PDB file of C-alpha atoms and ligand atoms in Angstrom:
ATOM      1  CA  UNK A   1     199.711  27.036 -39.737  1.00 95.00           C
ATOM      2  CA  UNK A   2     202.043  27.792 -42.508  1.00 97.00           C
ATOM      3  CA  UNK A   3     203.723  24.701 -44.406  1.00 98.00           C
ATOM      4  CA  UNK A   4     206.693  25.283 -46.313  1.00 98.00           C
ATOM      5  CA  UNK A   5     206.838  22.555 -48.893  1.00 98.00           C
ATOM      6  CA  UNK A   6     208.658  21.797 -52.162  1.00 98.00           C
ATOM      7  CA  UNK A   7     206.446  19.754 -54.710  1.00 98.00           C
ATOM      8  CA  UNK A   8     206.694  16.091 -54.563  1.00 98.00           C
ATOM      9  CA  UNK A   9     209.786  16.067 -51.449  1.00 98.00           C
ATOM     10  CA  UNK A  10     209.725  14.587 -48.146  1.00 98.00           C
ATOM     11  CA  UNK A  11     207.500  17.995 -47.114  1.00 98.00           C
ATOM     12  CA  UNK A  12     204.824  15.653 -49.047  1.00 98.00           C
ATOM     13  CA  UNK A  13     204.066  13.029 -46.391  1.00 99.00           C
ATOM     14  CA  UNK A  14     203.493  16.592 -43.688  1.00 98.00           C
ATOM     15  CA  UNK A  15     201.000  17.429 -46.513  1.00 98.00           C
ATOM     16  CA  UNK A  16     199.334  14.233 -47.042  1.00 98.00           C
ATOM     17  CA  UNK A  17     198.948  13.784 -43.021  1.00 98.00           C
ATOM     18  CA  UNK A  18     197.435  17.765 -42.822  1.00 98.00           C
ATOM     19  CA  UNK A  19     195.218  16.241 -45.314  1.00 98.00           C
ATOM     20  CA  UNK A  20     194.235  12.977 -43.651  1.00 98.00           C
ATOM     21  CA  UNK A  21     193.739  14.677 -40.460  1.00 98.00           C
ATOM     22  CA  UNK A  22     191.213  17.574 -42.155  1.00 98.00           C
ATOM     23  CA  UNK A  23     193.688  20.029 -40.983  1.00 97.00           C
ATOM     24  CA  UNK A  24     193.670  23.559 -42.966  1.00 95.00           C
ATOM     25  CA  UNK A  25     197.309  24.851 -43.464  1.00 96.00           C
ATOM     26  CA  UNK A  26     198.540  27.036 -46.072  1.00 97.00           C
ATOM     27  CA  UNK A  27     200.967  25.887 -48.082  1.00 98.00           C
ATOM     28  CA  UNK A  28     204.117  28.254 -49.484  1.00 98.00           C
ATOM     29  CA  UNK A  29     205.875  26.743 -52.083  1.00 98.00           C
ATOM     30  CA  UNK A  30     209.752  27.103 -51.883  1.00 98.00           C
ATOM     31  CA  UNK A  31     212.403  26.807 -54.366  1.00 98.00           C
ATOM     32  CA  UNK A  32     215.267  24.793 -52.828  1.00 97.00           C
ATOM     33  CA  UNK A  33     217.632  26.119 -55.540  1.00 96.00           C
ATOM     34  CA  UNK A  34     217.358  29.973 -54.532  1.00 98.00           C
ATOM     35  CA  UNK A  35     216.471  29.642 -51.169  1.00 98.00           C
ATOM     36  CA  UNK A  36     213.172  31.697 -51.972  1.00 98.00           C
ATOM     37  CA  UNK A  37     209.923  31.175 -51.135  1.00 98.00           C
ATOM     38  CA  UNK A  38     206.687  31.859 -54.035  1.00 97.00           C
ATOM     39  CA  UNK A  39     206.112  35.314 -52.168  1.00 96.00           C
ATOM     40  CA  UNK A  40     209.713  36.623 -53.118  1.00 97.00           C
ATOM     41  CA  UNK A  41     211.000  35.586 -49.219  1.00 97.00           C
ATOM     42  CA  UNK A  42     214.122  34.724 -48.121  1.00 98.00           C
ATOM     43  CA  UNK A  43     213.281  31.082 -46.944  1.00 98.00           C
ATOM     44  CA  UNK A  44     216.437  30.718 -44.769  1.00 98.00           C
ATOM     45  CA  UNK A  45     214.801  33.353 -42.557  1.00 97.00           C
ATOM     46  CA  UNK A  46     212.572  30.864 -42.015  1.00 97.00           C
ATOM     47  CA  UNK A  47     214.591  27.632 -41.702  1.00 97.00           C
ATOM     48  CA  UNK A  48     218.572  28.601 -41.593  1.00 97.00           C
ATOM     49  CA  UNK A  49     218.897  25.184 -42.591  1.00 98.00           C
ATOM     50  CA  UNK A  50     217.222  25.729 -45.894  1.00 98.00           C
ATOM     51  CA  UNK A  51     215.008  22.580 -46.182  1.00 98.00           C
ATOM     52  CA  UNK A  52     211.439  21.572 -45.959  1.00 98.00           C
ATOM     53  CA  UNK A  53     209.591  20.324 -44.354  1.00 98.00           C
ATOM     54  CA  UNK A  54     209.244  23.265 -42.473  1.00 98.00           C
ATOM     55  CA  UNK A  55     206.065  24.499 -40.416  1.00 98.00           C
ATOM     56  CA  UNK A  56     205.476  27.593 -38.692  1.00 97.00           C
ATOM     57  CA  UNK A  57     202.707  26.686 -35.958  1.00 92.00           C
ATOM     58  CA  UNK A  58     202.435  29.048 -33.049  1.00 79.00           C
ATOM     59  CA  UNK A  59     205.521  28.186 -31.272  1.00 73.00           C
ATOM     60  CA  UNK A  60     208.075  30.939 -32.243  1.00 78.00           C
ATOM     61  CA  UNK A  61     210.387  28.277 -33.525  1.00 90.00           C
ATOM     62  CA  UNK A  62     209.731  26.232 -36.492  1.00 96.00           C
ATOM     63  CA  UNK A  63     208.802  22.898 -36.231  1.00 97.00           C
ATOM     64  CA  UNK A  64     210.871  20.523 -38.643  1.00 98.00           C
ATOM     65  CA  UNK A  65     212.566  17.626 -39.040  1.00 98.00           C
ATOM     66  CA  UNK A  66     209.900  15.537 -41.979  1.00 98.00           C
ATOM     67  CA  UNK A  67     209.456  12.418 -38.972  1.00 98.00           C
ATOM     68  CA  UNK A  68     208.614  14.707 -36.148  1.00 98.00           C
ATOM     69  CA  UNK A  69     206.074  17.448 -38.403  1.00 98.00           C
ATOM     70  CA  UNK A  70     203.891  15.005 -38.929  1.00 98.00           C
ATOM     71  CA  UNK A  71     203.932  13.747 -35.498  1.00 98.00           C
ATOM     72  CA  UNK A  72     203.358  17.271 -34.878  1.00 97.00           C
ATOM     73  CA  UNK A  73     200.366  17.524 -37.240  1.00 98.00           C
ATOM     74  CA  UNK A  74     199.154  13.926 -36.569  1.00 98.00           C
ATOM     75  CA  UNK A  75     198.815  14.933 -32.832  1.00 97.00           C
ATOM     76  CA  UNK A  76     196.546  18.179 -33.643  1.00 97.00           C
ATOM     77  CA  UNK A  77     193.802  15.846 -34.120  1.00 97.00           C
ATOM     78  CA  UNK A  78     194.622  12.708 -32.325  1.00 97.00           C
ATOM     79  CA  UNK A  79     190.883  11.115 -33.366  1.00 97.00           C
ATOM     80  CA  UNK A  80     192.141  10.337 -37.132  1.00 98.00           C
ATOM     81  CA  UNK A  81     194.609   8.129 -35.825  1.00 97.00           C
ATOM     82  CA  UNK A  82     197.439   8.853 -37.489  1.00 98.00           C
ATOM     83  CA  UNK A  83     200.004   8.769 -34.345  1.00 98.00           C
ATOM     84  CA  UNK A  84     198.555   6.672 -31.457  1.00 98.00           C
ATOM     85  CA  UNK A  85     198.375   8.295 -28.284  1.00 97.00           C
ATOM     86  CA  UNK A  86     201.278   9.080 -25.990  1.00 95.00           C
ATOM     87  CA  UNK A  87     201.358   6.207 -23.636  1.00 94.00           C
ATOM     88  CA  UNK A  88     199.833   3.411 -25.822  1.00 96.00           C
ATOM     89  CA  UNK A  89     202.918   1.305 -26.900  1.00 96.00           C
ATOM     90  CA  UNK A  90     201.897   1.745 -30.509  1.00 97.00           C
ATOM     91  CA  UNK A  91     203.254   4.796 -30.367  1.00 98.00           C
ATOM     92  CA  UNK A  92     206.707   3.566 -30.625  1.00 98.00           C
ATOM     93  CA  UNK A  93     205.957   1.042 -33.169  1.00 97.00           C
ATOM     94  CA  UNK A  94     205.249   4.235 -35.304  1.00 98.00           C
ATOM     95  CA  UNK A  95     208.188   6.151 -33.801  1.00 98.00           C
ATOM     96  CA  UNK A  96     210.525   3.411 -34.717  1.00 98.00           C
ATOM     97  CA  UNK A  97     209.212   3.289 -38.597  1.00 98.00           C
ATOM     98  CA  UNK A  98     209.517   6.872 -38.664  1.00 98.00           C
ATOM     99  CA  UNK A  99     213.057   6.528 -37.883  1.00 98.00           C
ATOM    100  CA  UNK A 100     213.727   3.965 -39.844  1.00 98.00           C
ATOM    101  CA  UNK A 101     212.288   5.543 -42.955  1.00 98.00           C
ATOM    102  CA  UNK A 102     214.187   9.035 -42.431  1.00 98.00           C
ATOM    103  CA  UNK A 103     217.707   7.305 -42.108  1.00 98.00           C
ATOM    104  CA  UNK A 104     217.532   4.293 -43.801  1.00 98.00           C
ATOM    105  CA  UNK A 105     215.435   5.489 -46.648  1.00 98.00           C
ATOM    106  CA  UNK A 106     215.173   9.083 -47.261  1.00 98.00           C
ATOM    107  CA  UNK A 107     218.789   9.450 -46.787  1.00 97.00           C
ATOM    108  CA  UNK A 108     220.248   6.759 -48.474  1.00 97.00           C
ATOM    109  CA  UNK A 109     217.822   8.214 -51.471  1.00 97.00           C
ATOM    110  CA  UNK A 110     218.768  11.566 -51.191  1.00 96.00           C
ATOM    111  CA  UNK A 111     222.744  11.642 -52.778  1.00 96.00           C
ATOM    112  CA  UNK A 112     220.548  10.563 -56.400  1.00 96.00           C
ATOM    113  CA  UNK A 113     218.993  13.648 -56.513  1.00 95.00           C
ATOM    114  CA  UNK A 114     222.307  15.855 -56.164  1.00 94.00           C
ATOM    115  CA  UNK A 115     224.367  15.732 -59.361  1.00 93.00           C
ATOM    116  CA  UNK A 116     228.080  15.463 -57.920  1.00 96.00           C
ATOM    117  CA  UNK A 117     227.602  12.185 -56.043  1.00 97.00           C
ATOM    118  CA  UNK A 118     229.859   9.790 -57.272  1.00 97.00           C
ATOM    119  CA  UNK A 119     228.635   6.399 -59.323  1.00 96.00           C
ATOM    120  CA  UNK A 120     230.098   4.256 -56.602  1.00 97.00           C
ATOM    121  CA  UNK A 121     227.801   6.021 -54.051  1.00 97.00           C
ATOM    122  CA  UNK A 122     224.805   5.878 -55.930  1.00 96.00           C
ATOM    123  CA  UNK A 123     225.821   1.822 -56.631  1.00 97.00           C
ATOM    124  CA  UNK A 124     226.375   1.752 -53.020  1.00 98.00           C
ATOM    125  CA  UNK A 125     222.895   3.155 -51.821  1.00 97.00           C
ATOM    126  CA  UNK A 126     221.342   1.292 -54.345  1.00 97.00           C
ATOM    127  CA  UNK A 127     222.935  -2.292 -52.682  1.00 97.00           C
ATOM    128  CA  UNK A 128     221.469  -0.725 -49.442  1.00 98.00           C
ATOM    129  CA  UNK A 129     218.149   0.646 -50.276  1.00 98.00           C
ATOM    130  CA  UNK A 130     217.381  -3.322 -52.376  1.00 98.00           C
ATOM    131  CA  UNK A 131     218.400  -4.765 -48.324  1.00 98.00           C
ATOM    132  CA  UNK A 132     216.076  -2.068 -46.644  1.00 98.00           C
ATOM    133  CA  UNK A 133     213.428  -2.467 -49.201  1.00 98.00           C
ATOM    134  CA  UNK A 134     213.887  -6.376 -48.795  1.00 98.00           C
ATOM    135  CA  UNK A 135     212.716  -5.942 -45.031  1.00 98.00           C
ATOM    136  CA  UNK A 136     209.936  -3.301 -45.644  1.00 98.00           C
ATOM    137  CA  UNK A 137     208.449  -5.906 -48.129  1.00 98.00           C
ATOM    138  CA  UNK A 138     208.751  -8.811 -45.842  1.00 98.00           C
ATOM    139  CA  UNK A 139     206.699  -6.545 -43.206  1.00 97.00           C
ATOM    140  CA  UNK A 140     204.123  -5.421 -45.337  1.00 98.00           C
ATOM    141  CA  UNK A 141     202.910  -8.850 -45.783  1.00 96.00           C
ATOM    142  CA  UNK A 142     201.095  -8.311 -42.748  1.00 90.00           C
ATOM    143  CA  UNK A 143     199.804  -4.981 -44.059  1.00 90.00           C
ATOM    144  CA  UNK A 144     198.349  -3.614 -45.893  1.00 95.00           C
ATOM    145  CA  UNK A 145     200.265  -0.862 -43.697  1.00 98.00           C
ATOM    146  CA  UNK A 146     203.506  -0.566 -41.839  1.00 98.00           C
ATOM    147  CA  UNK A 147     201.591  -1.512 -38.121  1.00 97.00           C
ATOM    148  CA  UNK A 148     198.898  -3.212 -40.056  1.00 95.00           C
ATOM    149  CA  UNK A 149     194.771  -2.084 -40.373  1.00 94.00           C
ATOM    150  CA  UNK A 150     195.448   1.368 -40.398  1.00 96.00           C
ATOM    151  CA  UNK A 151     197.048   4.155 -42.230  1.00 98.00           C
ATOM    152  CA  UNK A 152     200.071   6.211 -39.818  1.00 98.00           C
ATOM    153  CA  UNK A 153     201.676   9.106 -40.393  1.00 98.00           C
ATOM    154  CA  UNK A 154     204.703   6.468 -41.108  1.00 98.00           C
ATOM    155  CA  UNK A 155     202.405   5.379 -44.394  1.00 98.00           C
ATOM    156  CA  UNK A 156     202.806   8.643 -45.607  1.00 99.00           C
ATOM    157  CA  UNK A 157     206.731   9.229 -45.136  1.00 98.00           C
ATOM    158  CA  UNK A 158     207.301   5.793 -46.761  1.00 98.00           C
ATOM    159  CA  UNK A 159     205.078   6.149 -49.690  1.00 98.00           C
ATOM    160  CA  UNK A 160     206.744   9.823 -50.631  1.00 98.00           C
ATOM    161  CA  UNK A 161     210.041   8.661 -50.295  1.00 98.00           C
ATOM    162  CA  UNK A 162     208.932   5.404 -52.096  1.00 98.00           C
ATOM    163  CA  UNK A 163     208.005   7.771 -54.727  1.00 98.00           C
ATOM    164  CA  UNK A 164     211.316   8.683 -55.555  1.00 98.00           C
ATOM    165  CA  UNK A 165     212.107   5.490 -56.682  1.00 98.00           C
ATOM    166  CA  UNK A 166     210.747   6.382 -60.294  1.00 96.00           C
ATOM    167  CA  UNK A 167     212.469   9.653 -60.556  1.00 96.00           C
ATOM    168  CA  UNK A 168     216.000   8.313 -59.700  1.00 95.00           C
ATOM    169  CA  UNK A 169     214.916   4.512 -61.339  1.00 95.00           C
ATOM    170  CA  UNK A 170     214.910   2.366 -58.839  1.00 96.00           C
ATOM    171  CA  UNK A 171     213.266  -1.087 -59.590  1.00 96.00           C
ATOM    172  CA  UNK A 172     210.505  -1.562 -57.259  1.00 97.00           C
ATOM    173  CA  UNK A 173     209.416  -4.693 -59.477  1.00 97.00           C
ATOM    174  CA  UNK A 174     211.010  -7.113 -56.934  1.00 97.00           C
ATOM    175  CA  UNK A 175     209.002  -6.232 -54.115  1.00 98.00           C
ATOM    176  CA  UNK A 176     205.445  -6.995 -54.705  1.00 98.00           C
ATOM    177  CA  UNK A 177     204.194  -5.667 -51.492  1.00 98.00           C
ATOM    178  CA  UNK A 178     205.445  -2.986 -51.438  1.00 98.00           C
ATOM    179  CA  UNK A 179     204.332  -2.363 -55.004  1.00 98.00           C
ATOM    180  CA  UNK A 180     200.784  -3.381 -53.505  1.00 98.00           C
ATOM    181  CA  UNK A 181     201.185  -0.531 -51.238  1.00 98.00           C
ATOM    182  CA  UNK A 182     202.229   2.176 -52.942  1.00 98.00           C
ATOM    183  CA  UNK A 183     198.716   1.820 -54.876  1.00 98.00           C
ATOM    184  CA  UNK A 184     197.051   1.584 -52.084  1.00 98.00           C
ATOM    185  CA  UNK A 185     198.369   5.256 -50.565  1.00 98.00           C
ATOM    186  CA  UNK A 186     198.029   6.789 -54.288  1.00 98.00           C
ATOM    187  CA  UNK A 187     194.529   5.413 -54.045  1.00 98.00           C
ATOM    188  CA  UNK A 188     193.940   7.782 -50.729  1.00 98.00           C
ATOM    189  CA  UNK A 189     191.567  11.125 -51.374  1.00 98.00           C
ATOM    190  CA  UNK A 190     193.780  12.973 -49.140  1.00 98.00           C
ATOM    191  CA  UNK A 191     196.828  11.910 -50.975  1.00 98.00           C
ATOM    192  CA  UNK A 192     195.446  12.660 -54.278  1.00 98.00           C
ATOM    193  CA  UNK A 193     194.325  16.348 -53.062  1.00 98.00           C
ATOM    194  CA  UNK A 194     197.748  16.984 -51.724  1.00 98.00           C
ATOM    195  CA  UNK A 195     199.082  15.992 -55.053  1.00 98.00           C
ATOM    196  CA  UNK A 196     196.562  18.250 -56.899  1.00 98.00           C
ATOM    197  CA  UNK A 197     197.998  21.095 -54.279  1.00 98.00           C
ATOM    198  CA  UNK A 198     201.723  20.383 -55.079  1.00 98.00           C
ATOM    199  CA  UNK A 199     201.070  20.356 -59.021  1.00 98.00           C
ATOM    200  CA  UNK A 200     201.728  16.829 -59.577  1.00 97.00           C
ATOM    201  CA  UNK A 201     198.097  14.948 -60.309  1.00 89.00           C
TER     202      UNK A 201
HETATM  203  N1  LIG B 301     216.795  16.580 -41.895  1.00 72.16           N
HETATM  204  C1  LIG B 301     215.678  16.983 -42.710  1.00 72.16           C
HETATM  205  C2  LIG B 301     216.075  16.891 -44.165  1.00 72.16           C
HETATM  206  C3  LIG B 301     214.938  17.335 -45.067  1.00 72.16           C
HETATM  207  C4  LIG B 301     215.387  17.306 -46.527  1.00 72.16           C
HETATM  208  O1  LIG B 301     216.347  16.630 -46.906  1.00 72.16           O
HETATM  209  N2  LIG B 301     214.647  18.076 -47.348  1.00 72.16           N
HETATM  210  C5  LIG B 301     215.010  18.207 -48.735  1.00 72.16           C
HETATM  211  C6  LIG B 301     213.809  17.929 -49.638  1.00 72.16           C
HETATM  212  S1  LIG B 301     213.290  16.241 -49.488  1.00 72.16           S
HETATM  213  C7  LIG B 301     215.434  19.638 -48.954  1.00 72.16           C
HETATM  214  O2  LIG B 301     214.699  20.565 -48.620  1.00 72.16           O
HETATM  215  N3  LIG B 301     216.631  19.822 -49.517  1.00 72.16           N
HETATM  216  C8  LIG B 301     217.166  21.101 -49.797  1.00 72.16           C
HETATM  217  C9  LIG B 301     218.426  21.370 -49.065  1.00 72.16           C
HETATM  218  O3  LIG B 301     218.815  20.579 -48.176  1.00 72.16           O
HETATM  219  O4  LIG B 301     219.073  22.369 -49.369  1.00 72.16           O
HETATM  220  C10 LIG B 301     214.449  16.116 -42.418  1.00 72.16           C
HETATM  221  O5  LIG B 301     214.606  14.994 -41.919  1.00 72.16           O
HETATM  222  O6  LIG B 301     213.337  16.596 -42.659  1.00 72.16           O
END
């Protein structure tokens, strides 16, 4: 299985869950800029919508979408536990966080990272991300994960969007749980392999 991946984006939580789960996928780096991937390719062959995550499994279409890849890769080995099994109602519990996270959080984060978006959008997302972040807080009181005991795929979306917050400077300071949590993931082996990987640790 192929992984196309861009260090330290949302392709990071399909990384850290490949990791988790013991699976062996090779990575190709892309640049998002030039739409190229590290072998010289033209990435949009690939994905026409020129984003990662993207994986090439055996299907002939690409898997992506960064909420349903690592359901995708969670589900290849369904004994790490990092998507309950169809049928057990946990499985929407993890489903729902994995929703919320892509477009509550990783949207409302993206516009910081593009330079033409407008101060009162970034002040906007900012009032929405504190209200979001307010809620994921109060939840992880009952942690130390999103559905409690155990790490999800979900962990791993939320902490690599979570780590944006530095880049664009975001205050995490007010929520102490969550600040609790985002050392515990860094803490992980498999996250700090797939941050070796990617070029960051
Ligand atoms: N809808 C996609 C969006 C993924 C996405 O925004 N990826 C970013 C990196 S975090 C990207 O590749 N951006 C480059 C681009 O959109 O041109 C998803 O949910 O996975």
């Amino acid at each position: 299985m192929k992984l196309y991946y861009a260090p330290g984006a949302c392709s990071l939580a399909s990384h850290i869950v490949a990791n988790e789960a013991g699976i062996d996928i090779d990575l190709v780096k892309v640049d998002l800029a030039s739409k190229k991937t590290e072998n010289g390719d033209d990435f949009l062959e690939v994905n026409p919508n020129g984003y990662v995550p993207t994986l090439v499994a055996n299907a002939a279409e690409p898997v992506t979408e960064a909420s349903v890849v690592v359901q995708y890769l969670a589900d290849q080995k369904p004994e790490a536990g990092l998507m309950p099994r169809s049928g057990d109602p946990a499985r929407y519990r993890v489903q729902q966080w994995l929703a919320f996270i892509s477009t509550e959080l990783h949207k409302t984060f993206s516009p910081f990272f593009k330079p033409a978006t407008p101060d009162e959008t970034k002040a906007a997302n900012r009032a929405l991300l504190s209200k979001r972040l307010g809620y994921v807080n109060a939840k992880l009181a009952d942690g130390p994960y999103l559905t409690g005991s155990s790490f999800t795929a979900a962990d791993a979306y939320l902490w690599t969007i979570l780590g944006w917050a530095k880049v664009v400077n975001f205050d995490l300071s007010a929520f102490p749980n969550i600040q609790r949590f985002m050392a515990m993931v860094a803490s992980r082996p498999a996250v700090q392999k797939a941050l070796r990987e990617e070029g960051l640790a």
